CSV table of C-alpha atoms in Angstrom, one decimal:
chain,number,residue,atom,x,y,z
A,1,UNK,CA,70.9,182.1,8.8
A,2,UNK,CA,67.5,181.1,10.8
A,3,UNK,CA,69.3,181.2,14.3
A,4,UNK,CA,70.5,184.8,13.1
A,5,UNK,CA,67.1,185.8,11.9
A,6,UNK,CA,65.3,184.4,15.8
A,7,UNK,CA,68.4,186.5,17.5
A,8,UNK,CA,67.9,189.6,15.9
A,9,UNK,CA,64.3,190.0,16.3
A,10,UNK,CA,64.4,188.8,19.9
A,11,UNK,CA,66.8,191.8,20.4
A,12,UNK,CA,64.8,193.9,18.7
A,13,UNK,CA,61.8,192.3,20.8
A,14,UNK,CA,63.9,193.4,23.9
A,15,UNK,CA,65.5,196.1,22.6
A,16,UNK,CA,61.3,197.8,22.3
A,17,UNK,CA,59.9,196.3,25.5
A,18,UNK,CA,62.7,198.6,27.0
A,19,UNK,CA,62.4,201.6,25.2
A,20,UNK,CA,58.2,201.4,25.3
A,21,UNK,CA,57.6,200.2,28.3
A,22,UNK,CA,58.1,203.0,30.3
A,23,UNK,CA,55.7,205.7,28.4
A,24,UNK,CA,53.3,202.4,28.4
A,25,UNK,CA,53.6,202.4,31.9
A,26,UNK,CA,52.9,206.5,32.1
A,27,UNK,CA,50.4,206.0,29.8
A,28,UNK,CA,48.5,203.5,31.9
A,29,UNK,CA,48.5,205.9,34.8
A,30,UNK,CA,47.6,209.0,33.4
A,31,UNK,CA,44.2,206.9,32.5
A,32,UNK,CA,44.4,205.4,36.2
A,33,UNK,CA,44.7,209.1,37.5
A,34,UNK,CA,42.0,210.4,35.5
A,35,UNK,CA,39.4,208.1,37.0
A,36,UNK,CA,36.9,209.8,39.8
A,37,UNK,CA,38.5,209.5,43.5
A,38,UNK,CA,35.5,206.9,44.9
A,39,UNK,CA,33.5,208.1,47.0
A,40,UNK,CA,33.6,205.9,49.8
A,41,UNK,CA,37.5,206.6,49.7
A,42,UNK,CA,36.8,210.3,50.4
A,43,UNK,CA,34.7,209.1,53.6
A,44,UNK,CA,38.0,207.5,54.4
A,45,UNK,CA,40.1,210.4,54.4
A,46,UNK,CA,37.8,212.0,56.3
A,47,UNK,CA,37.9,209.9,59.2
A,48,UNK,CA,41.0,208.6,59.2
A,49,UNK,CA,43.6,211.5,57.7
A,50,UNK,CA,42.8,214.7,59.0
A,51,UNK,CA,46.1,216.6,58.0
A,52,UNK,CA,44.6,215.7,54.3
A,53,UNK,CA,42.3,218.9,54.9
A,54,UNK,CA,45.3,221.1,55.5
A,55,UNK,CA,46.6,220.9,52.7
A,56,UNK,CA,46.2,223.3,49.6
A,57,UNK,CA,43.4,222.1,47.1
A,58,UNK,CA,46.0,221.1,43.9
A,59,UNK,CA,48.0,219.3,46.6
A,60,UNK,CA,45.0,216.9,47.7
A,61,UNK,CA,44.2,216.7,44.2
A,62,UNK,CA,47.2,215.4,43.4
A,63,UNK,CA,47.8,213.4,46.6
A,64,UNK,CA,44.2,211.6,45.6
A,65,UNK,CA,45.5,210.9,41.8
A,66,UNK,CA,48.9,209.1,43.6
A,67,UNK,CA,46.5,207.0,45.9
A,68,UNK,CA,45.0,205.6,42.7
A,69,UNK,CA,48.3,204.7,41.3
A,70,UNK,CA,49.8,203.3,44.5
A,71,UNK,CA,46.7,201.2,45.3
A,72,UNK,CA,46.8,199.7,41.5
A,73,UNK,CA,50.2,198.9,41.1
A,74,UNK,CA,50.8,197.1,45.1
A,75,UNK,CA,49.1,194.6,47.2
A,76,UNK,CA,48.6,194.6,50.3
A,77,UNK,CA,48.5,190.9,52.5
A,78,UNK,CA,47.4,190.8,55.9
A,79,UNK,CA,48.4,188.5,58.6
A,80,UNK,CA,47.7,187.4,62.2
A,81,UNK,CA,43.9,187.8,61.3
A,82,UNK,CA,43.8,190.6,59.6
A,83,UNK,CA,41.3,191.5,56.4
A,84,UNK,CA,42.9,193.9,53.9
A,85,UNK,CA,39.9,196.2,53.3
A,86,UNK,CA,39.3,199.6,51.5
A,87,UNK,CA,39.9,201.7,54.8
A,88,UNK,CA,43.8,199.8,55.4
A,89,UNK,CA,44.7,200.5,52.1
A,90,UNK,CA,43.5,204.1,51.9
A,91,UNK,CA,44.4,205.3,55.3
A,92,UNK,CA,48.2,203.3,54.5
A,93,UNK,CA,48.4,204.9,50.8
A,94,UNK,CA,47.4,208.5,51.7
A,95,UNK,CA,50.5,208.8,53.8
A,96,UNK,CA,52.5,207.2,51.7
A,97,UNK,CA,51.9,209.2,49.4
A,98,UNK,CA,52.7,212.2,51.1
A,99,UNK,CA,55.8,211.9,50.0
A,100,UNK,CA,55.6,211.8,46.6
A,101,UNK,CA,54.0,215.4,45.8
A,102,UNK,CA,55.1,218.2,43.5
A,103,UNK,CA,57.6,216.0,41.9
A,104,UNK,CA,58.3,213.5,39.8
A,105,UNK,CA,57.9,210.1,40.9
A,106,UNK,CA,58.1,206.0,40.1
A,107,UNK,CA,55.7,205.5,42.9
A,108,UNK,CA,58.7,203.3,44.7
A,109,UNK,CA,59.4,201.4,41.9
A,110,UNK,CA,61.6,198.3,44.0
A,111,UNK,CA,58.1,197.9,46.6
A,112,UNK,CA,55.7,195.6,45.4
A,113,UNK,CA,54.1,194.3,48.2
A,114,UNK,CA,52.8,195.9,52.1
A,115,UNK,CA,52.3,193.7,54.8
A,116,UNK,CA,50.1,194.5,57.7
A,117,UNK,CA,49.5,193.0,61.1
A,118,UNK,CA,47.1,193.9,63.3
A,119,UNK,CA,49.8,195.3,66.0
A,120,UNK,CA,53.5,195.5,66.8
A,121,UNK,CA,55.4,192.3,65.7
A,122,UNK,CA,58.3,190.4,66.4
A,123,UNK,CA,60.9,190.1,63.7
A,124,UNK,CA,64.3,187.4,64.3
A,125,UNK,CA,67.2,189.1,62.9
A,126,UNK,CA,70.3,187.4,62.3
A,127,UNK,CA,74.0,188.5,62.8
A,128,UNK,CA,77.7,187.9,63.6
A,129,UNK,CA,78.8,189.9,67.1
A,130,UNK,CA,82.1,190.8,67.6
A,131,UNK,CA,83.7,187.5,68.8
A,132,UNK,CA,82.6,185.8,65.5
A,133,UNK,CA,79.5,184.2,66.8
A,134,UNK,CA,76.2,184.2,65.2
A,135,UNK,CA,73.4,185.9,67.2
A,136,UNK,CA,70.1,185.8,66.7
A,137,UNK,CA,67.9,188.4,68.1
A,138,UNK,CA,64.2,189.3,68.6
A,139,UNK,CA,62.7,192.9,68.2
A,140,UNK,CA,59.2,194.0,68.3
A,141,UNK,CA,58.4,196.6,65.6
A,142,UNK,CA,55.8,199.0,64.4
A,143,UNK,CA,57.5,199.2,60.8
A,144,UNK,CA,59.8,197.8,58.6
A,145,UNK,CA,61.0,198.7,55.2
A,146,UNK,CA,63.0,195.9,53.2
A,147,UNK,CA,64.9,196.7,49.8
A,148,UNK,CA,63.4,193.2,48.6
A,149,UNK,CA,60.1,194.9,47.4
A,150,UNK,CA,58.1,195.1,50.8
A,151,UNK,CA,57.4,197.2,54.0
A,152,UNK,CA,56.1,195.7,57.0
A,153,UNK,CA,53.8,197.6,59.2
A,154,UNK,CA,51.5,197.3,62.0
A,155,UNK,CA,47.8,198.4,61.7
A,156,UNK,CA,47.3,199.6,65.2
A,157,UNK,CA,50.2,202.4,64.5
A,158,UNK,CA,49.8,203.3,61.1
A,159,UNK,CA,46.1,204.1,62.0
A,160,UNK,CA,46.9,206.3,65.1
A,161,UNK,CA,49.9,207.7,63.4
A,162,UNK,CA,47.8,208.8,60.3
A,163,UNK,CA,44.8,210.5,62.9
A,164,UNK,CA,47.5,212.2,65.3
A,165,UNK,CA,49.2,214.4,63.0
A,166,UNK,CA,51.0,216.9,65.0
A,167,UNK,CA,53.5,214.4,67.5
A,168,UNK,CA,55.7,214.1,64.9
A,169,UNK,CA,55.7,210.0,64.9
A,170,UNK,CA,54.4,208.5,61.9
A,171,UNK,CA,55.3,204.6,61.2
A,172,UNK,CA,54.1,205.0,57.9
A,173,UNK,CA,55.8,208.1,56.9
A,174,UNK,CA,59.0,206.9,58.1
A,175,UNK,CA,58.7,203.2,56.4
A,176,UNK,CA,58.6,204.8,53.0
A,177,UNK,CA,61.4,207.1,53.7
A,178,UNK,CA,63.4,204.5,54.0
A,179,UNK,CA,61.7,203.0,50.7
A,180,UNK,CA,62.9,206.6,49.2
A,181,UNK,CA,66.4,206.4,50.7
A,182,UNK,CA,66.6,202.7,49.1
A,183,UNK,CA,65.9,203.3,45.6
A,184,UNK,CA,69.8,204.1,45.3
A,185,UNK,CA,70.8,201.0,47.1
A,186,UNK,CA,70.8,200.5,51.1
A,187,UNK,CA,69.5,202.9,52.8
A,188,UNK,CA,72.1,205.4,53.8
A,189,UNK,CA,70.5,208.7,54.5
A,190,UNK,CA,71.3,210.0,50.9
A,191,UNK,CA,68.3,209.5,48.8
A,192,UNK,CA,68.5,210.5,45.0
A,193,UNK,CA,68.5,214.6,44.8
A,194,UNK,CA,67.4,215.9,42.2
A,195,UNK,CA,67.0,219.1,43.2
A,196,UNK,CA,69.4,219.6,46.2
A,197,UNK,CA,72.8,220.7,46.2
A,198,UNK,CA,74.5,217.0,47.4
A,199,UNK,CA,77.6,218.2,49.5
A,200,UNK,CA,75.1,220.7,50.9
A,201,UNK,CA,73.0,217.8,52.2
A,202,UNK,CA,75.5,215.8,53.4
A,203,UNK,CA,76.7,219.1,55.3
A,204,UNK,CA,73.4,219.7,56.9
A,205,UNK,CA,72.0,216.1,57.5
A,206,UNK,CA,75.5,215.1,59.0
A,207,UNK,CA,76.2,218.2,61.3
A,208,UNK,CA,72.5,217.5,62.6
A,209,UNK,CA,73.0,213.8,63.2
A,210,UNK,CA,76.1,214.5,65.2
A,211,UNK,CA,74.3,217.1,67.1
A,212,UNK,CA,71.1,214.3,67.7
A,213,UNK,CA,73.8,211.7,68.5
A,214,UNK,CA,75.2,214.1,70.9
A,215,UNK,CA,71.7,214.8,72.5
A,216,UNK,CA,71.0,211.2,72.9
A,217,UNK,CA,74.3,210.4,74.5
A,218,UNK,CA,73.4,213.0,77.3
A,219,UNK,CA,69.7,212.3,77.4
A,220,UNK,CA,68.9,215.6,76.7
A,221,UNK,CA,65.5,216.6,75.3
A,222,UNK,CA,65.2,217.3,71.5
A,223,UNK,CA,62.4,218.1,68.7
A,224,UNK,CA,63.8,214.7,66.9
A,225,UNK,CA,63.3,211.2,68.3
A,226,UNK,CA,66.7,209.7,69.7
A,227,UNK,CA,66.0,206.8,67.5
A,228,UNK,CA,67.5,209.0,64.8
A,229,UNK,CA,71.1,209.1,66.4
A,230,UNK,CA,70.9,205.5,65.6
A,231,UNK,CA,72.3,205.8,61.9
A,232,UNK,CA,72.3,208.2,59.0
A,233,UNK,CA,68.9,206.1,57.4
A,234,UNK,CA,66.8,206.3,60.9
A,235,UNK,CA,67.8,209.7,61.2
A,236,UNK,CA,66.4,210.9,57.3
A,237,UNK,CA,63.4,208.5,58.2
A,238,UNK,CA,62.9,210.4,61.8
A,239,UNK,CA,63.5,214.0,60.2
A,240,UNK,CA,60.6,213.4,57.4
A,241,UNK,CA,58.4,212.3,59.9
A,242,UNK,CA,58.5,215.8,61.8
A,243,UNK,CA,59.2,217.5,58.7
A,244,UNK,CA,55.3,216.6,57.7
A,245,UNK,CA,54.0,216.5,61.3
A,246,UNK,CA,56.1,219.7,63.2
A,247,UNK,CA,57.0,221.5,60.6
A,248,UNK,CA,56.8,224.7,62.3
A,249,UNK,CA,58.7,223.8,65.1
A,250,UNK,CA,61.0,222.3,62.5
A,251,UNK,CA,61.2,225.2,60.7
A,252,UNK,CA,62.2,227.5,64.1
A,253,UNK,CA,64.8,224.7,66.0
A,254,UNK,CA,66.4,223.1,62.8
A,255,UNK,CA,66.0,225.8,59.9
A,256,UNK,CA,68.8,224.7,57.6
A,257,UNK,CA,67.4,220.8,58.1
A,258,UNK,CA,64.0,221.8,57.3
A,259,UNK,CA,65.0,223.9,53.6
A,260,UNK,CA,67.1,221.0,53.1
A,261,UNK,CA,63.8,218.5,53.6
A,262,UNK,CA,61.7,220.9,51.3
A,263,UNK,CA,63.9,221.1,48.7
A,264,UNK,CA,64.1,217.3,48.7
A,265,UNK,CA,60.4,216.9,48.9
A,266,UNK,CA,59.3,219.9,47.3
A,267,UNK,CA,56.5,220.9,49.0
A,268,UNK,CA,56.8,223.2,52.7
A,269,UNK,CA,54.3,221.8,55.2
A,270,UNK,CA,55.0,224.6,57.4
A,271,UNK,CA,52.8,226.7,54.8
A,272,UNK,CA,49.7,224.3,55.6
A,273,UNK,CA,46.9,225.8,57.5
């Protein structure tokens, strides 16, 4: 009878955290949200993310409301000498952030952690060629997003990204792309819709990658960073980063890419001024 009794109210135990725990969860950000934007954190925004003053006014509103969330729920570490401090974690945030406007979001529920290094770094990736044989091999990144609850990125271009806003290269944008794109498994290039049309995305983002993968097999010039060709994922991660940064141009070479983007992230940077 006892063991019963200890089993059923552990269920029940469980069977609440579940059920409760997320509105305790939205409770605890609506009060997180409703706390003044600091000061010192406008000063950053300022300095450090222009395109912030482009946007419409309930747009930076929000944007500044997600910033509080996102920089109380992760941590950021830094490594090869470098000090996480208030501008890193503001200037990283705001664009992260970006891409969570007008809609509903779990603030990337899988990442827990960023980790920043002062520049580009060297990552030793692992795999089997061909032939069988294990290869290891070193690349030197600016970004990297892991489904293991982290991105990777480097200070250097996450800070030059966030105050050139109109090249259409942005490490930080494109990191949490792929974050986006992972909450549905590996990244694939098919985030979760909610409001697009799903065979119409796969339509549009595939006839687009084949025409990218086409461009860089020729070496011909394009809007989109050859990168992109490399897979479905890079190519989502290089669209949203021109999507926010050349929208207009976006908007005028790759129209049916562009409504597809805006539906996804609900919001049209192309309206900005």
């Amino acid at each position: 009878m006892f063991p019963i009794i200890v089993i059923s109210a552990i269920t029940l135990s469980l069977i609440g955290y579940i059920v409760f725990k997320p509105k305790w969860r939205e409770y605890q950000r609506k009060k997180i949200k409703s706390q003044p934007f600091p000061k010192s954190w406008r000063s950053i925004l300022r300095k450090n993310v222009p395109y912030f003053y482009r946007m419409p006014a309930h747009l930076q509103l929000q944007l500044k409301q997600h910033i509080l969330v996102f920089l109380a729920e992760k941590r950021f570490y830094g490594f090869e000498g470098i000090e996480i401090n208030d501008e890193i974690r503001v200037t990283i945030a705001s664009q992260a952030c970006l891409l969570l406007l007008n809609r509903k979001t779990d603030y990337y529920p899988k990442l827990q952690s960023i980790y920043v290094y002062p520049a580009a770094f060297i990552t030793n990736h692992q795999g089997v060629d061909a032939a069988g044989v294990l290869q290891s091999q070193h690349r030197v990144l600016s970004g990297e997003s892991w489904e293991l609850g982290k991105v990777i990125l480097s200070w250097k271009d996450a800070h030059e990204g966030a105050k050139d806003y109109l090249d259409g290269q942005n490490v930080v944008i494109h990191e949490f792309a792929h974050q986006l794109d992972q909450e549905t498994g590996a990244a694939n290039g098919a985030p979760f819709l909610r409001h697009n049309n799903r065979d119409c995305w796969s339509k549009v983002l595939s006839d687009e990658f084949e025409k990218l993968r086409q461009q860089a097999l020729k070496q011909e010039d394009s809007l989109l960073d050859h990168y992109g060709a490399t897979n479905p994922a890079e190519f989502f991660a290089v669209a949203s980063e021109v999507f926010f940064e050349q929208p207009q141009l976006m908007f005028s070479r790759h129209p049916q890419l562009y409504n597809q983007l805006k539906g996804f992230y609900q919001v049209s940077p192309s309206d900005w001024q």
